[in-house]
Amino acid sequence: MILYINRISKVILLLFVLSSVTSAQTKKVNPATGSKQPAPPPAGLAKVDQEPEKEDDFYKLISLPVPEDVILEVGGMATLPDGSLAICTRRGEVWIVSNPYIKGTERPSYRRFAYGLHEPLGLAYKDGDIYVTQRSELTRLRDKDGDGVADSYDKIYSWPLSGNYHEYSYGPTFLPNGNMLVTLNLGWSNSLGHGISLVPWRGWTLEITPDGKMVPFAAGMRSPAGYGMNAAGDFFYTENQGDWVGSGRISQVEKGDFLGNAESLKWTNLPCSPLKLRPEDVPNTGEPLYDVAKRVPDLKAPAVWLPHGILGISTSGLLNDNTNGKFGPFENQLFVGDQGQSIITRVDLEKVKGKYQGVVFPFREGFSSGILRMVWGHDASMFVGMTSRGWSSTGKELFSLQRVVWTGKTPFEMKTIRAKPDGFEIHFTAPVNKATATDPGSYNVKGFNYKYHSTYGSPVINNEECPIKGVVVSDDGMRARLVVDNLRLGYIHEITAEGVRSADGKPLLHAVGYYTLNSVPDGEKLAINFPAPAHSHKTEPMKMKSSGTGKSTVTAKTAAVNGKRITKMPAAWGEADYTINMGTKPGLKFSPSQFQVRAGSKVKVVFTNNDDMLHNFVVVMPGTAIKVGEAAMKLGLEGQEKNYIPNTSNVLHHTKLLQPNTSETIYFTAPVQPGEYTYECSVPGHFYSMQGIMKVVK
């Protein structure tokens, strides 16, 4: 129906539209989840008198009860033909969980199927048998007499161990030819501060036949905790931040690939290696990985990067949505777990010019422990297996088993983002309000990258705005095509749509996605030249930049102001009243966990990070540790560059963010007010448990 209004009404309506869009632009996305509070409704829409929609409105979390005598530290999971679950644990057991759907009044029942295994971190089912990957062996478990308990533990293939604690092993994944793939973690050296391959094939994917023959498949893994197939049947793995790994990422793995970590290449001189690349052939320049891959044979760039501290810190299991729409509108997308932040993200891949690339979105947070594995139940609910012992996680439980159940309601989301010759096209799960969706001010795009180097992790580098030159919305309101300048190959592009509303006035449940651009598709560019919005850079012809060098365009920033980080002893001191030698222990702990000083005394803290991940030491006001940590997490892309130190008066003193096996000394005067002051590591995910107490006494 066409509405006729007078000039005054038109002016009022125009002002209302501008007010709605402006309000939408001022809202800030939570960088950890992409969620936010709704802005006023767009023009022509009634006000929605209801609470903001939440993840729980669409995907419920249901915890399964676990008997007190079962320590279910989930390492691997598989769904059996009768709908029950097979679960291997880090304690070396395999449990069969019957009635996991909690139908009727019956509780799930747990039966121990096998025990005595060596920390199995993967499990698969095929043709009546259960296969587990132990630290040094791929094992087939078989129940020969049908009593529900394994009585045959058969070695399929074993590989050497050095005894290093970091030598985890994962898998198997069955290939169409019946062979299996397993992935092997690198070891870790505290003295060197980086991963090491002490015995053959550590840091590799191995292909193993059912009769026990092994062929090395691919190299360059650091901590390949997640593994599996996408809808096309291609094998992918997930990687964790560390040496040679700037941030979590997902990569396709094909035979003969080198995935980036140079330590594994020391075994390419063995006769059966599909690679000839040597460790010394890998440049350690700090350039983006994509650029180095142009010069290094076999080095494969990731399909999708997961920004560290924003969409996870310990990338884990992946699961393809093959439920045919029974789990919502995300068919054939990948769900990816995170052990440290207890979240699941959502990834959609596309293949452009033969290369995989794609986008990652927030999906669901709030799990009760650290996510390691996910599998589908027979009812298309998702079972999530968790563990945190020694690894720590946002979820406080030491282990947990939960179900994610779709309520049947479709959230208003960016369903996917596709690359276009001149930008990106956002696909939505519901029609948009065109007044908001056609406004370039409703969106923001930034491009950034990470350093590819042997150092642990990387700050964000080369972070630049990508001006939006125009937006075209499809007739059905389901797609918005963004014409974007300053795109760069090999870069991650943060795409927010904070100002977009649905046709009935709802904000997006998650308003941010991160697209990794490895190739630009061919095709026709839109023949438009919209004026640049006020917040954008000047309008220039569309151009595609090369990815450039690894040198950051942003000056490094820290919060070392107002005496919060003093690394030289003040001249007036003479000497410190107290010298505290602070270290770390496994499981995200400080050592010592507490110390005592007098009010107003001179304190010297020597903090040594002898862990295998990044840490800092931050003294905060009593009762503010979680608040400071959450503020650090909201630093988003600038977090690591700013040492995860937020600008708040609750932070009293701090070190910089320390690499493994490094140290820093800071000096400060203890507070004059007695009390218990917390010290913490403010790295996202760490601050929930990595805390200690500085007791200040009179």
XYZ file of C-alpha atoms in Angstrom:
698
model
C 0.000 0.000 0.000
C 1.316 3.490 -0.903
C 1.087 6.122 1.811
C 0.636 9.794 0.894
C 1.976 12.299 3.436
C 2.352 16.056 3.453
C 5.662 17.923 3.395
C 5.823 18.328 7.161
C 5.265 14.616 7.649
C 7.991 13.893 5.115
C 10.435 16.065 7.047
C 9.530 14.347 10.310
C 9.925 10.935 8.691
C 13.306 11.885 7.202
C 14.560 13.107 10.559
C 13.339 9.865 12.130
C 15.250 7.753 9.588
C 18.443 9.770 10.109
C 18.040 9.498 13.862
C 17.594 5.729 13.632
C 20.651 5.230 11.447
C 22.811 7.582 13.524
C 21.804 5.795 16.707
C 22.596 2.472 15.109
C 26.043 3.698 14.131
C 26.895 4.761 17.658
C 26.264 1.313 19.108
C 29.403 -0.709 19.760
C 29.823 -4.372 18.899
C 31.112 -6.626 21.654
C 34.283 -7.910 19.908
C 34.012 -11.240 21.701
C 30.446 -12.003 20.581
C 29.351 -9.382 18.046
C 26.159 -8.798 20.051
C 24.741 -5.476 21.203
C 21.662 -3.585 22.375
C 19.104 -2.596 19.744
C 18.842 0.927 18.327
C 15.512 2.690 17.733
C 13.408 1.033 15.011
C 13.944 2.156 11.403
C 11.500 4.318 9.523
C 8.036 2.953 8.956
C 8.330 0.280 11.642
C 6.556 0.042 14.925
C 8.607 0.027 18.095
C 9.419 -3.496 19.243
C 8.411 -3.605 22.925
C 10.471 -6.610 24.000
C 13.800 -7.549 25.473
C 16.741 -7.834 23.052
C 16.942 -11.265 21.517
C 19.607 -13.573 22.911
C 21.432 -16.631 21.656
C 19.424 -18.718 24.101
C 16.203 -17.738 22.316
C 17.363 -19.759 19.313
C 19.848 -22.350 20.572
C 19.347 -23.839 24.048
C 22.123 -25.392 26.104
C 21.109 -28.542 28.000
C 23.587 -30.115 30.428
C 23.647 -33.899 30.697
C 24.002 -35.289 34.214
C 27.242 -37.208 34.775
C 27.639 -39.717 37.653
C 29.940 -38.560 40.439
C 32.362 -41.435 39.882
C 32.782 -40.693 36.133
C 35.469 -38.133 35.259
C 34.313 -37.274 31.743
C 37.229 -35.154 30.475
C 36.166 -35.491 26.856
C 38.928 -36.141 24.326
C 36.885 -37.607 21.473
C 33.262 -38.370 20.600
C 31.255 -40.382 18.092
C 27.551 -41.080 17.641
C 26.755 -44.787 17.420
C 24.072 -46.336 15.170
C 21.618 -46.706 18.072
C 21.934 -43.004 18.958
C 24.152 -43.467 21.991
C 27.493 -41.688 22.338
C 30.983 -43.142 22.512
C 33.300 -40.835 24.448
C 37.014 -41.227 25.145
C 38.513 -39.285 28.027
C 41.905 -37.823 28.826
C 42.006 -40.271 31.756
C 42.301 -43.123 29.237
C 38.758 -44.477 29.355
C 36.010 -44.975 26.769
C 32.412 -44.584 27.921
C 29.145 -45.434 26.145
C 26.381 -42.965 27.056
C 22.884 -44.319 26.423
C 19.758 -42.139 26.250
C 21.762 -38.900 25.855
C 18.588 -37.180 24.604
C 17.017 -37.534 28.088
C 13.740 -38.802 26.658
C 10.957 -39.318 29.136
C 11.910 -39.631 32.797
C 15.025 -41.759 32.255
C 18.427 -40.276 32.894
C 21.397 -41.032 30.636
C 23.295 -44.172 31.598
C 27.087 -44.569 31.445
C 28.916 -47.830 30.700
C 32.694 -48.094 30.659
C 33.695 -49.769 27.411
C 37.502 -49.577 27.665
C 40.250 -48.282 29.962
C 44.035 -48.075 30.332
C 44.617 -45.928 27.240
C 47.221 -43.140 27.026
C 45.341 -39.796 26.888
C 43.255 -40.461 23.748
C 42.192 -37.192 22.085
C 40.148 -38.558 19.214
C 37.604 -41.272 18.541
C 35.731 -42.629 15.507
C 33.260 -45.441 14.842
C 33.156 -47.724 11.806
C 31.582 -51.106 11.072
C 30.993 -52.040 14.687
C 34.420 -51.042 15.989
C 35.662 -47.989 17.857
C 38.982 -46.426 16.849
C 40.913 -44.168 19.223
C 44.100 -42.153 18.802
C 46.351 -42.462 21.832
C 49.535 -40.465 22.296
C 51.605 -43.002 20.368
C 49.137 -45.320 18.720
C 46.025 -45.717 16.610
C 44.019 -48.468 18.319
C 40.944 -50.476 17.332
C 38.630 -51.469 20.189
C 36.394 -54.475 19.563
C 33.728 -56.186 21.634
C 34.096 -59.783 20.483
C 31.677 -61.495 22.869
C 28.924 -58.863 22.740
C 28.888 -58.089 26.469
C 29.192 -54.349 25.923
C 32.843 -54.157 26.977
C 35.906 -54.096 24.712
C 37.945 -57.286 25.011
C 40.282 -56.644 22.083
C 42.694 -53.690 21.948
C 44.403 -53.980 18.564
C 47.236 -51.737 17.463
C 46.731 -50.452 13.922
C 49.879 -48.317 13.843
C 52.201 -46.678 16.372
C 54.637 -43.772 16.141
C 57.545 -42.780 18.392
C 57.292 -40.548 21.464
C 60.043 -38.553 23.139
C 58.124 -38.173 26.394
C 57.505 -34.426 25.887
C 54.242 -33.431 27.581
C 53.050 -31.481 24.508
C 53.038 -34.498 22.183
C 49.260 -34.804 21.854
C 47.746 -36.878 19.045
C 44.338 -36.483 17.396
C 42.022 -38.438 15.126
C 41.246 -40.557 13.270
C 39.287 -39.200 10.312
C 38.130 -41.830 7.824
C 38.762 -41.112 4.149
C 36.475 -42.401 1.351
C 39.116 -45.040 0.503
C 38.876 -46.494 4.015
C 42.217 -45.127 5.174
C 42.517 -42.912 8.239
C 44.194 -39.567 8.931
C 45.732 -38.702 12.309
C 47.363 -35.395 13.279
C 50.310 -35.120 15.667
C 51.122 -32.164 17.940
C 54.606 -30.731 18.161
C 56.460 -31.000 21.435
C 57.383 -27.905 23.419
C 60.701 -26.607 24.733
C 60.603 -24.267 27.716
C 64.277 -23.469 27.244
C 63.867 -22.551 23.574
C 60.411 -21.015 23.958
C 58.930 -22.681 20.869
C 57.622 -25.963 19.500
C 59.978 -28.807 18.658
C 59.727 -32.038 16.673
C 61.899 -34.400 18.693
C 60.897 -37.636 16.959
C 59.802 -38.396 13.377
C 56.485 -37.051 12.149
C 55.679 -34.743 15.048
C 53.813 -31.814 13.449
C 52.524 -34.010 10.608
C 49.317 -35.549 9.323
C 49.721 -39.282 8.697
C 47.608 -41.489 6.432
C 47.199 -45.001 7.828
C 45.643 -48.023 6.121
C 43.390 -50.489 8.000
C 46.179 -53.080 7.849
C 48.697 -50.761 9.489
C 50.691 -49.170 6.684
C 51.602 -45.476 7.097
C 52.323 -42.775 4.535
C 53.278 -39.227 5.674
C 50.570 -36.943 4.309
C 51.328 -33.278 5.139
C 53.607 -31.211 7.393
C 53.612 -27.893 9.234
C 51.094 -28.464 12.045
C 51.704 -27.009 15.485
C 48.661 -28.001 17.562
C 46.124 -29.555 15.155
C 43.396 -30.129 17.750
C 40.417 -30.053 15.356
C 39.934 -32.149 12.249
C 37.230 -33.282 9.850
C 35.571 -32.966 6.454
C 33.540 -30.162 4.938
C 30.429 -30.753 2.835
C 32.545 -31.331 -0.289
C 34.515 -34.096 1.432
C 37.761 -32.113 1.737
C 39.852 -32.525 4.893
C 40.392 -29.497 7.151
C 42.156 -28.962 10.448
C 42.132 -26.202 13.059
C 45.324 -24.621 14.369
C 46.158 -22.840 17.627
C 48.125 -19.625 18.050
C 51.815 -20.127 18.770
C 55.191 -20.084 17.023
C 54.683 -19.501 13.270
C 50.950 -19.074 14.021
C 49.777 -15.497 14.540
C 46.198 -16.486 15.371
C 43.833 -19.449 15.255
C 43.004 -20.612 11.747
C 41.372 -23.280 9.585
C 43.204 -24.826 6.637
C 42.456 -27.405 3.994
C 45.003 -30.221 4.052
C 46.014 -32.039 0.881
C 48.823 -34.513 0.413
C 52.182 -32.747 0.150
C 51.015 -29.511 1.825
C 53.177 -27.493 4.187
C 50.874 -25.706 6.646
C 53.366 -23.308 8.169
C 55.313 -24.544 11.210
C 58.909 -25.064 10.121
C 59.883 -27.406 12.992
C 58.203 -30.404 11.338
C 60.333 -30.030 8.200
C 63.361 -31.666 9.809
C 61.895 -35.043 8.727
C 61.507 -34.249 5.023
C 64.856 -35.928 4.351
C 63.325 -39.319 5.144
C 62.621 -41.424 2.042
C 58.821 -41.538 2.417
C 58.317 -37.766 2.848
C 56.068 -36.125 0.219
C 57.924 -32.828 0.841
C 61.513 -31.780 0.178
C 61.275 -28.368 1.899
C 63.736 -27.864 4.766
C 63.431 -25.640 7.882
C 66.057 -23.231 6.564
C 63.964 -22.695 3.413
C 61.224 -20.909 5.376
C 61.708 -17.095 5.661
C 61.370 -15.716 9.181
C 60.608 -12.144 8.078
C 57.335 -11.325 9.792
C 55.532 -10.777 6.491
C 51.953 -12.049 6.206
C 51.845 -15.797 5.521
C 49.999 -15.256 2.243
C 52.918 -13.229 0.866
C 55.521 -15.756 1.951
C 53.480 -18.547 0.334
C 54.020 -16.892 -3.051
C 57.744 -17.622 -2.730
C 57.822 -20.886 -0.764
C 56.760 -24.044 -2.602
C 54.033 -26.102 -0.919
C 53.246 -23.473 1.807
C 49.455 -23.160 1.968
C 47.672 -20.082 3.283
C 44.751 -20.701 5.689
C 41.218 -20.752 4.368
C 39.886 -18.761 7.337
C 41.604 -16.889 10.175
C 39.913 -16.661 13.611
C 40.979 -13.383 15.286
C 42.775 -14.192 18.522
C 41.067 -13.050 21.700
C 37.946 -12.101 19.729
C 36.686 -15.396 18.322
C 38.646 -17.745 20.512
C 42.093 -18.424 21.915
C 42.367 -22.242 21.636
C 40.722 -23.432 18.427
C 39.441 -27.002 18.767
C 36.906 -29.327 17.115
C 35.068 -28.671 13.873
C 31.751 -30.104 12.717
C 30.021 -29.853 9.338
C 26.286 -29.097 9.450
C 24.857 -32.016 7.494
C 21.470 -31.897 9.236
C 19.599 -30.679 6.119
C 18.197 -27.642 7.906
C 17.183 -29.418 11.099
C 19.649 -27.304 13.103
C 18.651 -23.992 11.586
C 19.560 -22.030 8.458
C 23.280 -22.919 8.345
C 23.327 -26.079 6.265
C 26.809 -27.198 5.086
C 28.577 -24.609 7.221
C 31.209 -25.553 9.800
C 30.871 -25.102 13.531
C 34.214 -24.612 15.287
C 34.812 -25.001 19.017
C 37.194 -23.090 21.253
C 38.658 -24.650 24.365
C 39.837 -21.467 26.095
C 36.831 -19.187 25.621
C 34.170 -21.938 25.783
C 32.481 -20.748 22.586
C 31.427 -22.076 19.199
C 31.895 -20.029 16.050
C 30.330 -20.539 12.621
C 32.355 -20.733 9.393
C 31.167 -20.672 5.798
C 33.634 -21.562 3.046
C 33.651 -20.823 -0.649
C 36.114 -21.806 -3.331
C 37.369 -18.995 -5.555
C 39.812 -19.782 -8.367
C 40.532 -23.149 -6.808
C 41.349 -21.770 -3.334
C 39.251 -22.036 -0.200
C 38.397 -18.880 1.691
C 35.480 -17.720 3.749
C 34.005 -16.026 6.752
C 33.704 -16.742 10.476
C 30.905 -15.425 12.730
C 30.152 -15.688 16.452
C 27.542 -18.393 17.099
C 27.106 -19.492 20.740
C 28.849 -18.700 24.019
C 28.252 -19.686 27.633
C 29.345 -23.341 27.614
C 30.210 -24.791 31.000
C 33.782 -25.916 30.252
C 36.440 -25.882 27.533
C 35.066 -27.205 24.240
C 37.081 -29.923 22.521
C 34.623 -32.035 20.484
C 31.185 -31.783 18.882
C 29.020 -34.458 17.190
C 25.479 -34.630 15.841
C 22.823 -36.623 17.630
C 20.169 -38.557 15.753
C 17.696 -35.751 16.480
C 19.990 -33.131 14.876
C 20.958 -31.663 18.222
C 24.646 -30.976 18.760
C 26.486 -32.770 21.553
C 29.435 -30.800 22.917
C 32.176 -32.522 24.926
C 34.400 -30.415 27.171
C 37.446 -30.475 29.423
C 39.495 -27.803 31.201
C 41.842 -29.623 33.612
C 45.325 -28.174 33.120
C 44.220 -26.067 30.146
C 41.714 -23.740 31.817
C 38.687 -22.167 30.148
C 36.036 -19.505 30.539
C 33.568 -22.232 31.526
C 34.385 -23.117 35.115
C 33.562 -26.832 35.169
C 36.492 -29.246 34.940
C 34.543 -31.216 32.340
C 31.044 -31.234 30.905
C 28.713 -32.758 28.323
C 26.026 -30.469 26.884
C 23.492 -30.480 24.053
C 22.762 -27.534 21.784
C 19.133 -27.700 20.646
C 17.601 -25.444 18.011
C 14.312 -23.963 19.217
C 12.909 -23.714 15.685
C 13.174 -19.917 15.632
C 15.457 -18.407 12.989
C 17.727 -15.639 14.271
C 18.266 -12.501 12.208
C 21.886 -13.021 11.210
C 24.370 -12.533 8.456
C 23.952 -16.039 7.055
C 27.118 -15.754 5.000
C 29.389 -13.294 3.207
C 30.622 -13.862 -0.346
C 33.541 -12.244 -2.138
C 32.685 -10.147 -5.190
C 34.926 -8.513 -7.825
C 34.469 -5.147 -6.116
C 33.762 -6.031 -2.492
C 31.488 -8.358 -0.551
C 27.881 -9.529 -0.623
C 26.148 -10.184 2.695
C 23.376 -12.786 2.731
C 20.871 -12.465 5.561
C 18.571 -15.022 7.159
C 15.573 -12.691 6.835
C 14.634 -9.670 4.693
C 16.214 -6.388 5.756
C 14.737 -2.950 6.174
C 16.044 -1.225 3.060
C 16.300 2.216 4.651
C 19.033 0.912 6.942
C 20.551 -1.709 4.650
C 21.188 0.685 1.744
C 22.953 3.229 3.938
C 26.771 2.816 3.767
C 26.887 4.220 7.302
C 25.245 1.034 8.575
C 28.448 -0.893 7.827
C 32.146 -0.745 8.527
C 34.981 -2.734 6.940
C 38.599 -3.012 8.094
C 41.451 -5.130 6.767
C 44.265 -6.501 8.920
C 46.752 -9.340 9.138
C 49.239 -11.191 11.364
C 52.987 -11.707 11.202
C 54.287 -15.046 9.954
C 57.372 -15.650 12.079
C 58.876 -18.072 14.569
C 57.849 -15.833 17.479
C 54.842 -16.962 19.512
C 51.666 -15.319 18.142
C 51.429 -11.881 16.599
C 49.802 -8.522 17.159
C 47.431 -7.284 14.479
C 49.419 -5.572 11.709
C 48.546 -3.303 8.777
C 45.101 -2.523 10.170
C 43.409 -0.132 7.710
C 39.922 1.098 6.942
C 38.240 -0.155 3.782
C 35.935 2.672 2.628
C 32.473 1.624 1.519
C 31.660 3.336 -1.755
C 28.126 2.084 -2.112
C 25.527 -0.527 -1.163
C 22.944 -2.252 -3.346
C 20.209 -4.327 -1.703
C 18.459 -7.095 -3.625
C 14.760 -6.759 -4.430
C 13.823 -9.445 -1.916
C 15.868 -7.768 0.822
C 17.922 -10.902 1.489
C 21.277 -9.637 0.198
C 23.326 -6.456 0.445
C 26.242 -5.951 -1.915
C 28.982 -3.689 -0.585
C 31.325 -1.931 -2.996
C 34.513 -1.685 -0.951
C 37.856 -0.008 -1.537
C 41.295 -0.944 -0.191
C 40.820 -4.716 -0.286
C 44.029 -6.731 0.152
C 44.729 -10.339 -0.768
C 45.624 -12.626 2.103
C 44.035 -10.255 4.611
C 41.263 -10.719 7.135
C 38.430 -8.236 6.619
C 36.309 -7.319 9.619
C 32.802 -6.590 8.309
C 30.270 -5.104 10.709
C 26.644 -4.342 9.927
C 25.668 -2.686 13.180
C 23.132 -0.326 11.648
C 21.194 -2.915 9.621
C 17.716 -3.872 10.801
C 15.355 -6.587 9.667
C 12.101 -5.729 7.923
C 10.345 -5.933 11.307
C 12.911 -3.765 13.081
C 15.197 -6.295 14.759
C 18.971 -5.820 15.063
C 21.319 -8.582 14.028
C 21.952 -11.145 16.734
C 25.672 -10.937 15.820
C 26.702 -7.948 13.759
C 30.275 -8.897 12.836
C 32.009 -11.374 10.532
C 35.660 -11.865 9.552
C 36.297 -12.723 5.903
C 39.686 -14.094 4.764
C 40.277 -12.980 1.161
C 42.671 -15.298 -0.692
C 41.297 -14.700 -4.218
C 39.029 -12.157 -5.891
C 36.361 -13.717 -8.134
C 35.979 -12.725 -11.740
C 32.796 -11.042 -12.841
C 31.139 -7.743 -13.471
C 31.734 -4.865 -11.079
C 28.812 -2.669 -10.133
C 28.682 0.497 -12.238
C 28.023 2.808 -9.322
C 29.935 5.615 -7.673
C 28.202 6.598 -4.490
C 29.561 9.596 -2.621
C 31.745 8.549 0.282
C 29.968 8.680 3.675
C 31.153 11.299 6.127
C 33.126 8.810 8.238
C 34.966 7.340 5.264
C 38.231 8.223 3.564
C 38.152 10.287 0.411
C 36.622 8.645 -2.620
C 39.144 7.098 -4.971
C 38.866 4.632 -7.827
C 38.431 1.030 -6.692
C 41.810 -0.608 -6.239
C 43.185 -3.905 -5.005
C 46.270 -3.494 -2.819
C 49.006 -6.002 -2.478
C 49.323 -7.247 1.052
C 52.559 -5.376 1.704
C 55.173 -6.075 4.318
C 54.843 -7.254 7.864
C 55.612 -3.814 9.272
C 52.715 -2.488 11.295
C 51.169 0.774 10.155
C 50.036 1.512 13.695
C 52.492 2.707 16.310
C 52.750 0.159 19.105
C 50.758 1.216 22.125
C 50.891 0.187 25.740
C 49.155 1.339 28.834
C 52.460 2.128 30.521
C 51.285 5.495 31.735
C 51.089 7.157 35.139
C 53.804 4.872 36.487
C 51.867 1.672 35.863
C 54.796 -0.042 34.136
C 58.167 1.061 35.519
C 60.969 -1.199 34.323
C 63.910 0.633 35.921
C 64.406 1.012 39.653
C 63.672 4.603 40.726
C 66.932 6.360 41.601
C 65.580 7.490 44.968
C 64.928 3.930 46.134
C 68.446 2.666 46.738
C 67.010 -0.826 47.019
C 63.621 -2.544 47.084
C 61.950 -3.574 50.329
C 60.639 -6.732 48.686
C 61.776 -8.725 45.655
C 59.130 -11.125 44.364
C 60.187 -13.780 41.858
C 56.962 -14.540 40.036
C 56.611 -17.473 37.633
C 53.929 -19.630 36.056
C 52.730 -23.208 36.537
C 50.821 -25.517 34.145
C 47.087 -25.003 34.145
C 47.174 -21.192 33.928
C 48.512 -20.537 37.401
C 50.988 -18.125 38.961
C 53.771 -19.292 41.230
C 53.609 -18.159 43.970
C 49.845 -17.842 44.168
C 50.126 -15.131 46.824
C 52.635 -12.869 48.566
C 52.561 -10.245 51.303
C 54.023 -6.718 51.448
C 53.707 -3.725 53.766
C 51.538 -0.783 52.780
C 53.600 1.876 51.010
C 56.670 -0.377 50.653
C 58.967 -0.543 47.618
C 58.241 -3.695 45.573
C 60.264 -5.314 42.799
C 58.532 -8.078 40.796
C 60.548 -10.259 38.442
C 57.959 -12.008 36.264
C 59.213 -14.983 34.240
C 56.838 -16.597 31.771
C 57.978 -20.214 31.750
C 54.719 -21.408 30.188
C 54.079 -22.339 26.547
C 51.768 -19.391 25.812
C 51.660 -15.610 26.168
C 51.095 -14.096 29.628
C 51.312 -10.777 31.438
C 51.308 -9.829 35.132
C 48.731 -7.220 36.132
C 47.981 -5.910 39.637
C 44.414 -4.637 39.966
C 42.164 -3.152 42.608
C 40.410 -5.630 44.931
C 37.395 -7.291 43.359
C 38.049 -6.020 39.820
C 40.001 -8.876 38.174
C 37.135 -10.128 36.014
C 36.072 -6.597 35.142
C 39.602 -5.715 34.010
C 39.897 -8.968 32.045
C 36.616 -8.387 30.260
C 37.740 -4.844 29.415
C 40.957 -6.303 27.983
C 38.911 -8.679 25.848
C 36.934 -5.736 24.460
C 40.133 -4.191 23.095
C 39.422 -6.385 20.068
C 41.942 -6.151 17.257
C 44.203 -3.883 19.342
C 44.372 -6.271 22.294
C 47.742 -7.914 21.740
C 49.289 -4.665 20.513
C 48.203 -3.032 23.782
C 49.486 -5.959 25.864
C 45.836 -6.639 26.848
C 46.012 -3.701 29.276
C 42.771 -1.682 29.223
C 42.775 2.010 30.059
C 41.175 1.879 33.502
C 42.053 3.091 36.981
C 41.453 -0.455 38.223
C 44.823 -1.427 36.718
C 47.541 -0.451 39.199
C 50.746 -2.009 37.795
C 51.620 -4.360 34.962
C 54.281 -5.932 32.776
C 54.153 -6.118 29.010
C 52.786 -9.236 27.304
C 55.599 -11.775 27.573
C 56.631 -14.415 25.090
C 57.254 -17.918 26.479
C 60.606 -18.241 28.263
C 61.059 -14.486 28.700
C 60.906 -12.190 31.709
C 60.416 -8.576 32.721
C 61.060 -6.725 35.968
C 58.750 -3.972 37.197
C 58.945 -1.665 40.226
C 56.085 -0.098 42.143
C 55.084 1.260 45.516
C 52.548 -0.901 47.306
C 49.149 0.686 47.973
C 48.863 2.595 51.221
C 45.445 1.073 51.868
C 45.731 -2.453 53.327
C 43.764 -5.172 51.593
C 43.919 -8.116 49.213
C 44.886 -6.928 45.737
C 44.530 -9.392 42.892
C 47.218 -9.990 40.306
C 46.141 -11.664 37.091
C 47.015 -12.453 33.508
C 44.594 -10.282 31.532
C 44.880 -12.281 28.275
C 41.352 -13.209 27.061
C 40.295 -16.475 28.643
C 43.240 -16.544 31.058
C 41.980 -13.956 33.530
C 39.124 -16.123 34.789
C 41.517 -18.510 36.523
C 45.084 -17.156 36.311
C 44.969 -15.024 39.443
C 46.856 -14.555 42.686
C 46.697 -12.343 45.770
C 49.052 -9.562 46.843
C 48.180 -9.064 50.514
C 48.985 -5.536 51.666
C 49.291 -5.192 55.447
C 49.962 -2.266 57.798
